[in-house]
Amino acid sequence: MGITIQEASRVSGLSTHTLRYYERIGLIHEVGRDSGGRRSYTRPDLDWLDFLTKLRTTGMPIAEMCRYAELRRRGPATAAERRRMLEIHRARVLERIAQLSEDLSILDYKIDLYHAMENS
Amino acid sequence: MGITIQEASRVSGLSTHTLRYYERIGLIHEVGRDSGGRRSYTRPDLDWLDFLTKLRTTGMPIAEMCRYAELRRRGPATAAERRRMLEIHRARVLERIAQLSEDLSILDYKIDLYHAMENS
DNA sequence: CTGCATGTTGAAGTGCACTTCAAGTCAAGC
DNA sequence: GCTTGACTTGAAGTGCACTTCAACATGCAG
């Protein structure tokens, strides 16, 4: 019914080690098992992993992701709180982009200086 | 002539520990000392720290910064190589900004979904 | 001249996010 | 039935970027 941890690893881009680690710390809740006790990842699992990965790559700390995951498990009653978490995170991402853009211009300036040096 | 490590810390935004650490690993080269052997930071030191900080906040690994610092110490002959390093780093920063912007839209989408849930 | 804050050093410790290890289980191919 | 390879677990290890510690030195206030 589901796919193996190996396939889930390929699809998600996370190592099998990381998949087990994420489950252990509660980021992924109780992945289904096959007859032999092996993990079997379903579509919803993969979608969730995808979203988790986006939170990670945008710099959300694991601890905060765990909190989000826990709220999610508690159901619809926690929707407003989860939204607030995402809004706060969104603001951080925006700020990070702004900071990077600003620093980028310093980089450009420095690179220009080097060009000028080389052509003088 | 220069300022104390405490003042340099305040100006640069780096802890005194980090300032000593940066010096130890060769990121900052031989900061001057006062009569009592205490560090004395001058304007060029602070400018360099400022630039280092920009490299760090844009995600350049310490090891790479050390390499850049070493090239810088070797003088003008290494200018072209330093420029290349900055250009490569610049490309990474651009890519990071693009990635963050993309992930941001997923975040926006999710937040919208939560709003829709709350208003239904 | 005596505290005491601030400085110095090398070495050890910390926190985060994994990653590797050790020891065992299970299923498919020969 | 036996090997092989992927899977399982808990525990220990890794890499990065600092941070803290321990032990000692210096300089200024009272």
CSV table of N, CA and C (backbone and C1' of nucleotides) in Angstrom, one decimal, chain A residues 31-40, chain C residues 26-27, chain D residues 7-9:
chain,number,residue,atom,x,y,z
A,31,VAL,N,4.4,6.3,11.5
A,31,VAL,CA,4.3,5.8,10.1
A,31,VAL,C,3.8,4.4,10.1
A,32,GLY,N,2.9,4.0,9.2
A,32,GLY,CA,2.4,2.7,9.1
A,32,GLY,C,3.5,1.6,8.9
A,33,ARG,N,3.2,0.4,9.3
A,33,ARG,CA,4.2,-0.7,9.1
A,33,ARG,C,3.6,-1.8,8.2
A,34,ASP,N,4.5,-2.5,7.5
A,34,ASP,CA,4.0,-3.7,6.8
A,34,ASP,C,4.0,-4.9,7.7
A,35,SER,N,3.7,-6.1,7.1
A,35,SER,CA,3.7,-7.3,7.9
A,35,SER,C,4.9,-7.5,8.7
A,36,GLY,N,6.1,-7.2,8.2
A,36,GLY,CA,7.4,-7.5,8.8
A,36,GLY,C,7.8,-6.3,9.7
A,37,GLY,N,6.9,-5.4,10.0
A,37,GLY,CA,7.3,-4.3,10.9
A,37,GLY,C,8.1,-3.2,10.3
A,38,ARG,N,8.1,-3.2,8.9
A,38,ARG,CA,8.9,-2.2,8.2
A,38,ARG,C,8.0,-1.0,7.9
A,39,ARG,N,8.6,0.2,7.9
A,39,ARG,CA,7.8,1.4,7.6
A,39,ARG,C,7.3,1.4,6.2
A,40,SER,N,6.1,1.9,6.1
A,40,SER,CA,5.4,2.0,4.8
A,40,SER,C,4.8,3.4,4.7
C,26,DC,P,11.4,-11.0,13.2
C,26,DC,O5',11.4,-10.8,11.6
C,26,DC,C5',11.2,-9.5,11.0
C,26,DC,C4',11.5,-9.6,9.6
C,26,DC,C3',10.9,-10.8,8.8
C,26,DC,O3',10.1,-10.3,7.8
C,26,DC,C1',13.2,-10.4,8.2
C,27,DA,P,9.1,-11.2,7.0
C,27,DA,O5',9.7,-11.2,5.6
C,27,DA,C5',10.0,-10.0,4.9
C,27,DA,C4',10.7,-10.3,3.6
C,27,DA,C3',10.1,-11.5,2.8
C,27,DA,O3',10.2,-11.1,1.5
C,27,DA,C1',12.4,-11.9,3.3
D,7,DC,P,15.3,-0.5,2.9
D,7,DC,O5',15.0,-0.9,4.4
D,7,DC,C5',13.8,-1.6,4.7
D,7,DC,C4',13.9,-2.2,6.1
D,7,DC,C3',13.9,-1.2,7.2
D,7,DC,O3',12.6,-0.9,7.6
D,7,DC,C1',15.2,-3.2,7.6
D,8,DT,P,12.4,0.2,8.7
D,8,DT,O5',12.9,-0.5,10.1
D,8,DT,C5',12.0,-1.4,10.7
D,8,DT,C4',12.6,-1.9,12.0
D,8,DT,C3',13.1,-0.8,13.0
D,8,DT,O3',12.0,-0.4,13.8
D,8,DT,C1',14.7,-2.5,12.9
D,9,DT,P,12.2,1.0,14.5
D,9,DT,O5',13.2,0.7,15.7
D,9,DT,C5',12.8,-0.2,16.7
D,9,DT,C4',13.9,-0.4,17.7
D,9,DT,C3',14.4,0.9,18.3
D,9,DT,O3',13.8,1.0,19.6
D,9,DT,C1',16.2,-0.4,17.5
